[in-house]
mmCIF file of C-alpha atoms and ligand atoms in Angstrom:
data_model
loop_
_atom_site.group_PDB
_atom_site.id
_atom_site.type_symbol
_atom_site.label_atom_id
_atom_site.label_comp_id
_atom_site.label_asym_id
_atom_site.label_seq_id
_atom_site.Cartn_x
_atom_site.Cartn_y
_atom_site.Cartn_z
ATOM 1 C CA MET A 1 86.024 9.074 20.621
ATOM 2 C CA SER A 2 85.029 7.647 17.292
ATOM 3 C CA ASP A 3 88.282 5.770 16.857
ATOM 4 C CA MET A 4 87.729 3.885 20.113
ATOM 5 C CA PRO A 5 88.210 0.133 19.533
ATOM 6 C CA MET A 6 84.679 -0.443 20.824
ATOM 7 C CA ASP A 7 81.535 -2.108 19.481
ATOM 8 C CA VAL A 8 78.162 -1.368 20.989
ATOM 9 C CA LEU A 9 75.473 -3.964 20.258
ATOM 10 C CA PRO A 10 72.834 -2.274 18.020
ATOM 11 C CA GLU A 11 70.078 -2.855 20.583
ATOM 12 C CA VAL A 12 72.158 -1.165 23.290
ATOM 13 C CA ALA A 13 73.192 1.706 21.018
ATOM 14 C CA ALA A 14 69.551 2.310 20.086
ATOM 15 C CA ALA A 15 68.525 2.386 23.753
ATOM 16 C CA LEU A 16 71.316 4.791 24.703
ATOM 17 C CA GLU A 17 70.481 7.022 21.768
ATOM 18 C CA VAL A 18 66.944 7.672 23.059
ATOM 19 C CA GLY A 19 67.744 7.607 26.789
ATOM 20 C CA HIS A 20 66.097 4.224 27.388
ATOM 21 C CA PRO A 21 67.495 2.576 30.565
ATOM 22 C CA VAL A 22 70.469 0.239 30.166
ATOM 23 C CA VAL A 23 72.272 -1.853 32.798
ATOM 24 C CA ALA A 24 75.859 -2.985 32.302
ATOM 25 C CA LEU A 25 76.771 -6.451 33.618
ATOM 26 C CA GLU A 26 80.369 -7.375 34.336
ATOM 27 C CA SER A 27 81.910 -10.545 32.919
ATOM 28 C CA THR A 28 84.712 -11.631 35.255
ATOM 29 C CA VAL A 29 82.090 -13.183 37.481
ATOM 30 C CA ILE A 30 81.076 -15.311 34.477
ATOM 31 C CA ALA A 31 84.527 -16.309 33.200
ATOM 32 C CA HIS A 32 86.427 -16.509 36.494
ATOM 33 C CA GLY A 33 84.019 -16.218 39.433
ATOM 34 C CA LEU A 34 81.574 -19.060 38.681
ATOM 35 C CA SER A 35 82.166 -22.581 37.396
ATOM 36 C CA ARG A 36 81.190 -24.065 34.044
ATOM 37 C CA PRO A 37 78.627 -24.922 32.744
ATOM 38 C CA GLN A 38 76.410 -23.115 35.230
ATOM 39 C CA ASN A 39 78.149 -19.799 34.560
ATOM 40 C CA LEU A 40 76.669 -19.428 31.068
ATOM 41 C CA GLU A 41 73.186 -20.228 32.348
ATOM 42 C CA ILE A 42 73.547 -17.572 35.059
ATOM 43 C CA ALA A 43 74.928 -14.985 32.630
ATOM 44 C CA LEU A 44 71.928 -15.495 30.363
ATOM 45 C CA ARG A 45 69.507 -15.395 33.273
ATOM 46 C CA LEU A 46 70.925 -12.087 34.532
ATOM 47 C CA GLN A 47 70.294 -10.581 31.108
ATOM 48 C CA THR A 48 66.753 -11.971 31.062
ATOM 49 C CA LEU A 49 66.006 -10.586 34.521
ATOM 50 C CA VAL A 50 67.160 -7.102 33.479
ATOM 51 C CA ARG A 51 65.085 -7.337 30.320
ATOM 52 C CA ALA A 52 61.999 -8.375 32.319
ATOM 53 C CA GLN A 53 62.136 -4.953 34.007
ATOM 54 C CA GLY A 54 61.957 -3.239 30.621
ATOM 55 C CA VAL A 55 65.687 -2.442 30.687
ATOM 56 C CA ILE A 56 68.323 -3.367 28.094
ATOM 57 C CA PRO A 57 71.206 -5.488 29.483
ATOM 58 C CA ALA A 58 74.739 -4.900 28.217
ATOM 59 C CA THR A 59 77.263 -7.503 29.317
ATOM 60 C CA VAL A 60 80.717 -5.982 28.962
ATOM 61 C CA ALA A 61 83.907 -7.749 27.823
ATOM 62 C CA VAL A 62 86.852 -7.449 25.439
ATOM 63 C CA LEU A 63 86.993 -9.777 22.435
ATOM 64 C CA GLY A 64 89.809 -9.885 19.920
ATOM 65 C CA GLY A 65 91.090 -6.600 21.286
ATOM 66 C CA ARG A 66 87.788 -4.742 20.930
ATOM 67 C CA VAL A 67 85.709 -3.481 23.831
ATOM 68 C CA LYS A 68 82.247 -5.037 23.578
ATOM 69 C CA ILE A 69 79.211 -3.332 25.053
ATOM 70 C CA GLY A 70 76.597 -6.056 24.892
ATOM 71 C CA LEU A 71 77.383 -9.589 23.762
ATOM 72 C CA SER A 72 75.707 -12.029 21.399
ATOM 73 C CA GLU A 73 74.871 -15.449 22.812
ATOM 74 C CA ASN A 74 77.858 -16.938 20.971
ATOM 75 C CA GLU A 75 80.195 -14.342 22.424
ATOM 76 C CA LEU A 76 78.807 -14.972 25.880
ATOM 77 C CA SER A 77 79.296 -18.723 25.589
ATOM 78 C CA HIS A 78 82.862 -18.197 24.321
ATOM 79 C CA LEU A 79 83.565 -16.137 27.441
ATOM 80 C CA ALA A 80 81.939 -18.728 29.672
ATOM 81 C CA GLU A 81 84.187 -21.412 28.138
ATOM 82 C CA GLY A 82 86.967 -19.350 29.626
ATOM 83 C CA ALA A 83 89.878 -20.716 27.562
ATOM 84 C CA ASP A 84 92.421 -17.931 27.041
ATOM 85 C CA VAL A 85 90.123 -15.350 28.546
ATOM 86 C CA ILE A 86 92.146 -13.010 30.719
ATOM 87 C CA LYS A 87 90.809 -11.190 33.781
ATOM 88 C CA MET A 88 90.886 -7.491 32.985
ATOM 89 C CA SER A 89 90.990 -4.504 35.241
ATOM 90 C CA ARG A 90 92.254 -1.029 34.231
ATOM 91 C CA ARG A 91 95.902 -1.985 33.822
ATOM 92 C CA ASP A 92 95.082 -4.813 31.370
ATOM 93 C CA PHE A 93 93.376 -2.710 28.684
ATOM 94 C CA PRO A 94 96.512 -1.625 26.762
ATOM 95 C CA THR A 95 97.728 -5.241 26.584
ATOM 96 C CA ALA A 96 94.378 -6.676 25.551
ATOM 97 C CA ILE A 97 93.776 -4.045 22.872
ATOM 98 C CA ALA A 98 97.324 -4.033 21.474
ATOM 99 C CA ARG A 99 97.538 -7.839 21.373
ATOM 100 C CA GLN A 100 93.946 -8.499 20.344
ATOM 101 C CA LEU A 101 93.185 -10.652 23.352
ATOM 102 C CA ASP A 102 89.917 -11.852 24.820
ATOM 103 C CA GLY A 103 89.172 -10.624 28.311
ATOM 104 C CA ALA A 104 86.462 -10.725 30.915
ATOM 105 C CA THR A 105 86.178 -7.368 32.640
ATOM 106 C CA THR A 106 86.120 -6.983 36.417
ATOM 107 C CA VAL A 107 84.031 -4.299 38.089
ATOM 108 C CA SER A 108 86.918 -1.910 37.440
ATOM 109 C CA GLY A 109 87.207 -2.798 33.742
ATOM 110 C CA SER A 110 83.440 -2.894 33.268
ATOM 111 C CA MET A 111 83.000 0.545 34.862
ATOM 112 C CA MET A 112 85.519 1.999 32.402
ATOM 113 C CA ALA A 113 83.765 0.441 29.423
ATOM 114 C CA ALA A 114 80.293 1.406 30.657
ATOM 115 C CA ASP A 115 81.431 4.997 31.055
ATOM 116 C CA TRP A 116 82.900 5.058 27.538
ATOM 117 C CA ALA A 117 79.532 3.881 26.237
ATOM 118 C CA GLY A 118 77.496 6.313 28.355
ATOM 119 C CA ILE A 119 75.905 3.675 30.642
ATOM 120 C CA ARG A 120 75.384 4.823 34.245
ATOM 121 C CA VAL A 121 74.527 1.614 36.148
ATOM 122 C CA LEU A 122 76.514 -1.607 36.600
ATOM 123 C CA ALA A 123 75.401 -4.745 38.422
ATOM 124 C CA THR A 124 77.716 -7.277 40.018
ATOM 125 C CA GLY A 125 77.866 -9.698 42.945
ATOM 126 C CA GLY A 126 80.437 -8.136 45.224
ATOM 127 C CA ILE A 127 83.093 -5.535 44.508
ATOM 128 C CA GLY A 128 86.745 -6.185 45.220
ATOM 129 C CA GLY A 129 88.415 -4.463 48.159
ATOM 130 C CA VAL A 130 91.311 -4.607 50.574
ATOM 131 C CA HIS A 131 92.428 -8.191 51.132
ATOM 132 C CA ARG A 132 92.716 -9.623 54.630
ATOM 133 C CA GLY A 133 96.134 -11.222 54.629
ATOM 134 C CA ASP A 134 97.817 -8.544 52.564
ATOM 135 C CA GLN A 135 96.642 -4.970 53.120
ATOM 136 C CA PHE A 136 98.636 -3.927 50.043
ATOM 137 C CA ASP A 137 96.479 -6.165 47.872
ATOM 138 C CA VAL A 138 93.813 -3.609 47.051
ATOM 139 C CA SER A 139 91.415 -4.394 44.214
ATOM 140 C CA ALA A 140 91.522 -2.067 41.210
ATOM 141 C CA ASP A 141 87.749 -1.800 41.755
ATOM 142 C CA LEU A 142 88.359 0.695 44.573
ATOM 143 C CA PRO A 143 90.390 3.351 42.718
ATOM 144 C CA GLU A 144 88.008 2.919 39.784
ATOM 145 C CA LEU A 145 85.088 3.780 42.063
ATOM 146 C CA ALA A 146 86.972 6.918 43.075
ATOM 147 C CA ARG A 147 87.386 8.122 39.495
ATOM 148 C CA THR A 148 84.632 6.750 37.230
ATOM 149 C CA PRO A 149 81.008 7.957 37.536
ATOM 150 C CA ILE A 150 79.072 4.688 37.621
ATOM 151 C CA VAL A 151 76.471 3.436 40.088
ATOM 152 C CA VAL A 152 77.683 -0.031 41.125
ATOM 153 C CA VAL A 153 74.922 -2.247 42.497
ATOM 154 C CA CYS A 154 76.434 -5.043 44.604
ATOM 155 C CA SER A 155 76.118 -6.881 47.919
ATOM 156 C CA GLY A 156 79.003 -4.887 49.335
ATOM 157 C CA ALA A 157 82.529 -6.190 48.966
ATOM 158 C CA LYS A 158 83.169 -9.928 48.983
ATOM 159 C CA ALA A 159 83.257 -11.177 52.560
ATOM 160 C CA ILE A 160 86.617 -12.896 52.044
ATOM 161 C CA LEU A 161 88.047 -9.358 52.151
ATOM 162 C CA ASN A 162 88.849 -6.972 54.964
ATOM 163 C CA LEU A 163 85.485 -5.171 55.035
ATOM 164 C CA PRO A 164 86.324 -2.468 57.611
ATOM 165 C CA ALA A 165 89.507 -1.526 55.703
ATOM 166 C CA THR A 166 87.558 -1.524 52.430
ATOM 167 C CA LEU A 167 84.972 0.881 53.859
ATOM 168 C CA GLU A 168 87.744 3.125 55.202
ATOM 169 C CA TRP A 169 89.402 3.169 51.786
ATOM 170 C CA LEU A 170 86.166 4.223 50.121
ATOM 171 C CA GLU A 171 85.586 6.947 52.710
ATOM 172 C CA THR A 172 89.102 8.340 52.272
ATOM 173 C CA HIS A 173 88.646 8.503 48.514
ATOM 174 C CA GLY A 174 85.215 10.076 48.631
ATOM 175 C CA VAL A 175 83.064 7.186 47.404
ATOM 176 C CA PRO A 176 79.551 7.181 48.931
ATOM 177 C CA VAL A 177 78.356 3.744 50.052
ATOM 178 C CA VAL A 178 74.572 3.538 50.164
ATOM 179 C CA GLY A 179 72.753 0.803 52.080
ATOM 180 C CA TYR A 180 69.791 -0.219 49.943
ATOM 181 C CA GLY A 181 66.941 -0.521 52.427
ATOM 182 C CA VAL A 182 69.464 -1.278 55.182
ATOM 183 C CA ASP A 183 71.627 0.599 57.692
ATOM 184 C CA GLU A 184 74.645 -1.656 57.568
ATOM 185 C CA LEU A 185 77.017 -3.032 54.986
ATOM 186 C CA PRO A 186 75.978 -6.495 53.814
ATOM 187 C CA ALA A 187 78.707 -9.128 53.991
ATOM 188 C CA PHE A 188 78.127 -10.496 50.470
ATOM 189 C CA TYR A 189 77.058 -14.079 51.380
ATOM 190 C CA SER A 190 75.454 -12.856 54.625
ATOM 191 C CA ARG A 191 73.065 -9.990 55.236
ATOM 192 C CA SER A 192 74.970 -8.522 58.126
ATOM 193 C CA SER A 193 78.569 -7.378 58.607
ATOM 194 C CA GLY A 194 78.090 -5.373 61.796
ATOM 195 C CA LEU A 195 79.506 -2.338 59.957
ATOM 196 C CA ALA A 196 77.157 0.649 60.056
ATOM 197 C CA LEU A 197 76.673 2.808 56.959
ATOM 198 C CA ASP A 198 75.961 6.533 57.144
ATOM 199 C CA LEU A 199 73.848 6.566 54.039
ATOM 200 C CA ARG A 200 70.681 4.675 53.172
ATOM 201 C CA ALA A 201 68.302 4.701 50.205
ATOM 202 C CA ASP A 202 64.943 2.965 50.344
ATOM 203 C CA ASN A 203 64.013 3.070 46.680
ATOM 204 C CA PRO A 204 65.475 3.588 43.188
ATOM 205 C CA VAL A 205 64.412 7.257 43.080
ATOM 206 C CA GLU A 206 66.523 8.065 46.141
ATOM 207 C CA VAL A 207 69.550 6.542 44.420
ATOM 208 C CA ALA A 208 68.855 8.549 41.254
ATOM 209 C CA GLU A 209 68.679 11.713 43.385
ATOM 210 C CA LEU A 210 72.104 10.986 44.866
ATOM 211 C CA LEU A 211 73.553 10.468 41.393
ATOM 212 C CA TRP A 212 71.903 13.680 40.194
ATOM 213 C CA ALA A 213 73.486 15.648 43.070
ATOM 214 C CA GLN A 214 76.868 14.028 42.460
ATOM 215 C CA ARG A 215 76.753 15.060 38.811
ATOM 216 C CA LYS A 216 75.481 18.587 39.557
ATOM 217 C CA LEU A 217 78.544 19.052 41.732
ATOM 218 C CA ALA A 218 80.726 17.615 38.956
ATOM 219 C CA LEU A 219 82.245 15.182 41.450
ATOM 220 C CA SER A 220 84.404 12.429 40.061
ATOM 221 C CA GLY A 221 83.776 8.862 41.024
ATOM 222 C CA GLY A 222 80.942 6.453 41.438
ATOM 223 C CA LEU A 223 78.428 5.326 43.966
ATOM 224 C CA VAL A 224 78.242 1.951 45.695
ATOM 225 C CA VAL A 225 74.697 0.686 46.248
ATOM 226 C CA ALA A 226 74.947 -2.152 48.761
ATOM 227 C CA VAL A 227 72.046 -4.599 48.562
ATOM 228 C CA PRO A 228 71.826 -7.460 51.099
ATOM 229 C CA PRO A 229 71.530 -10.976 49.632
ATOM 230 C CA PRO A 230 67.963 -12.389 49.572
ATOM 231 C CA GLU A 231 67.085 -13.769 52.994
ATOM 232 C CA GLN A 232 66.216 -17.327 51.938
ATOM 233 C CA ASP A 233 69.599 -17.937 50.262
ATOM 234 C CA ALA A 234 71.926 -15.914 52.492
ATOM 235 C CA LEU A 235 74.536 -17.785 54.546
ATOM 236 C CA PRO A 236 74.307 -17.607 58.331
ATOM 237 C CA GLY A 237 77.134 -15.383 59.606
ATOM 238 C CA VAL A 238 78.794 -18.087 61.742
ATOM 239 C CA GLU A 239 78.925 -20.606 58.926
ATOM 240 C CA MET A 240 80.329 -17.981 56.574
ATOM 241 C CA LYS A 241 83.034 -16.879 59.015
ATOM 242 C CA ALA A 242 84.285 -20.406 59.656
ATOM 243 C CA ALA A 243 84.512 -21.147 55.934
ATOM 244 C CA ILE A 244 86.331 -17.869 55.237
ATOM 245 C CA GLU A 245 88.991 -18.662 57.864
ATOM 246 C CA GLN A 246 89.633 -22.034 56.257
ATOM 247 C CA ALA A 247 89.647 -20.654 52.718
ATOM 248 C CA LEU A 248 92.183 -17.987 53.695
ATOM 249 C CA ALA A 249 94.394 -20.567 55.413
ATOM 250 C CA GLN A 250 94.339 -22.716 52.277
ATOM 251 C CA ALA A 251 95.320 -19.730 50.112
ATOM 252 C CA GLN A 252 98.336 -19.228 52.393
ATOM 253 C CA VAL A 253 99.357 -22.873 52.129
ATOM 254 C CA GLU A 254 99.112 -22.784 48.345
ATOM 255 C CA ALA A 255 100.760 -19.325 48.158
ATOM 256 C CA VAL A 256 98.003 -17.956 45.912
ATOM 257 C CA ARG A 257 98.732 -14.416 44.738
ATOM 258 C CA GLY A 258 97.609 -11.539 42.533
ATOM 259 C CA LYS A 259 94.532 -11.841 40.418
ATOM 260 C CA GLU A 260 94.156 -15.553 41.215
ATOM 261 C CA THR A 261 93.377 -14.781 44.848
ATOM 262 C CA THR A 262 89.706 -13.839 44.549
ATOM 263 C CA PRO A 263 88.663 -16.723 42.199
ATOM 264 C CA PHE A 264 90.597 -19.176 44.398
ATOM 265 C CA LEU A 265 88.878 -18.022 47.584
ATOM 266 C CA LEU A 266 85.414 -18.110 45.975
ATOM 267 C CA ARG A 267 85.998 -21.717 44.842
ATOM 268 C CA GLN A 268 87.238 -22.739 48.290
ATOM 269 C CA MET A 269 84.130 -21.219 49.850
ATOM 270 C CA GLU A 270 81.968 -23.227 47.478
ATOM 271 C CA THR A 271 83.570 -26.495 48.566
ATOM 272 C CA LEU A 272 83.729 -25.643 52.253
ATOM 273 C CA THR A 273 80.042 -24.696 52.476
ATOM 274 C CA GLY A 274 78.884 -27.664 50.401
ATOM 275 C CA GLY A 275 77.555 -25.360 47.692
ATOM 276 C CA ALA A 276 75.658 -23.000 50.004
ATOM 277 C CA SER A 277 77.969 -20.063 49.208
ATOM 278 C CA LEU A 278 77.342 -20.652 45.516
ATOM 279 C CA ARG A 279 73.571 -20.562 46.028
ATOM 280 C CA ALA A 280 73.925 -17.304 47.938
ATOM 281 C CA ASN A 281 76.190 -15.904 45.231
ATOM 282 C CA ILE A 282 73.725 -16.759 42.458
ATOM 283 C CA ALA A 283 70.742 -15.400 44.397
ATOM 284 C CA LEU A 284 72.455 -12.096 45.099
ATOM 285 C CA LEU A 285 73.644 -11.743 41.511
ATOM 286 C CA GLU A 286 70.055 -12.172 40.316
ATOM 287 C CA ASN A 287 68.657 -9.797 42.901
ATOM 288 C CA ASN A 288 71.316 -7.148 42.233
ATOM 289 C CA ALA A 289 70.640 -7.266 38.479
ATOM 290 C CA GLN A 290 66.976 -6.533 39.150
ATOM 291 C CA VAL A 291 67.673 -3.734 41.621
ATOM 292 C CA ALA A 292 70.121 -2.239 39.109
ATOM 293 C CA ALA A 293 67.402 -2.328 36.465
ATOM 294 C CA HIS A 294 64.995 -0.461 38.762
ATOM 295 C CA ILE A 295 67.661 2.142 39.475
ATOM 296 C CA ALA A 296 68.407 2.516 35.755
ATOM 297 C CA VAL A 297 64.710 3.232 35.165
ATOM 298 C CA ALA A 298 64.720 5.944 37.868
ATOM 299 C CA ILE A 299 67.915 7.463 36.465
ATOM 300 C CA ALA A 300 66.512 7.522 32.929
ATOM 301 C CA ALA A 301 63.336 9.189 34.228
ATOM 302 C CA ALA A 302 65.426 11.808 36.059
ATOM 303 C CA GLY A 303 67.439 12.353 32.882
ATOM 304 C CA CYS A 304 70.851 12.138 34.573
HETATM 305 N N1 PSU B 1 81.126 -10.714 42.182
HETATM 306 C C1 PSU B 1 80.941 -12.059 42.285
HETATM 307 N N2 PSU B 1 81.941 -12.857 41.830
HETATM 308 C C2 PSU B 1 83.102 -12.354 41.266
HETATM 309 C C3 PSU B 1 83.273 -10.934 41.153
HETATM 310 C C4 PSU B 1 82.238 -10.164 41.633
HETATM 311 O O1 PSU B 1 79.910 -12.527 42.786
HETATM 312 O O2 PSU B 1 83.987 -13.121 40.869
HETATM 313 C C5 PSU B 1 84.529 -10.364 40.505
HETATM 314 C C6 PSU B 1 84.308 -8.940 40.004
HETATM 315 O O3 PSU B 1 84.622 -8.916 38.626
HETATM 316 C C7 PSU B 1 85.284 -8.085 40.792
HETATM 317 C C8 PSU B 1 86.406 -9.078 40.987
HETATM 318 O O4 PSU B 1 85.664 -6.920 40.108
HETATM 319 O O5 PSU B 1 85.673 -10.253 41.377
HETATM 320 C C9 PSU B 1 87.423 -8.606 42.023
HETATM 321 O O6 PSU B 1 88.638 -9.218 41.760
HETATM 322 P P1 PSU B 1 89.976 -8.694 42.486
HETATM 323 O O7 PSU B 1 89.710 -8.905 43.951
HETATM 324 O O8 PSU B 1 91.106 -9.553 41.970
HETATM 325 O O9 PSU B 1 90.122 -7.253 42.134
HETATM 326 MN MN1 MN B 2 94.196 -8.187 44.042
#
């Protein structure tokens, strides 16, 4: 698709050309999930952490109606400023391209762009899922996982969501969820959700083997690699649960809807836990970026 409105950073293009490992990083977490000015610092650090593993980072976004695979520091800081940066999942691409908008891409939008560019691995904090209050509020991340062949490295779905329903959705639509060194789904801020997983991988090579098999069978869809948050920064389950209840109640009171829901709940959590949820979020983002880099190395070595 040579007439794709897409620009791949030369460093990323060169890596892809020779099969050198690349990790895509999503940008909604930067523009909408974390607060300024820390968000820019974190975005840069995630790139540095990927690079330290010998892997090329490619933060994904849309700028001036062009899909960007890899961002310059100026572009990244523009996104982090967040003014007039829309939150983009699949349905927002026609608008953003036709109207030359700037957009930060969610997991859904970033998976699409990564696939267009030929990148196989994406790192994020937590995927979207089925919301708790409204079971019809299903993140576009889920159907994207069912159709687009990307390995998404995350700490499960965000704990503000209905985790059992999210797992059921993924099962119905044929998306494997792999516990990375664990037998249960992490609960984003916390290491434990009490929800058992049927599939576990203990190292990057095992993940690459699953991807290889998926591709051999020409199956559509991606793979969720669920990595628990680092122990020292994870929230205790009880503290997390209490804060989630309050955050959800506040969202009801303020009648928060649509794509505002997730950013609103994340901010509430930050306040309610006195910053502890933010520390957990940052720690898991950093850890997931590194795990994604290791997986990208294994995938490049396996040539799939
Ligand atoms: N991980 C985080 N913080 C975030 C997100 C992920 O630690 O803000 C973003 C991702 O971009 C994900 C989005 O795709 O939240 C889900 O939004 P929604 O529930 O509206 O689909
Ligand atoms: Mn939603």
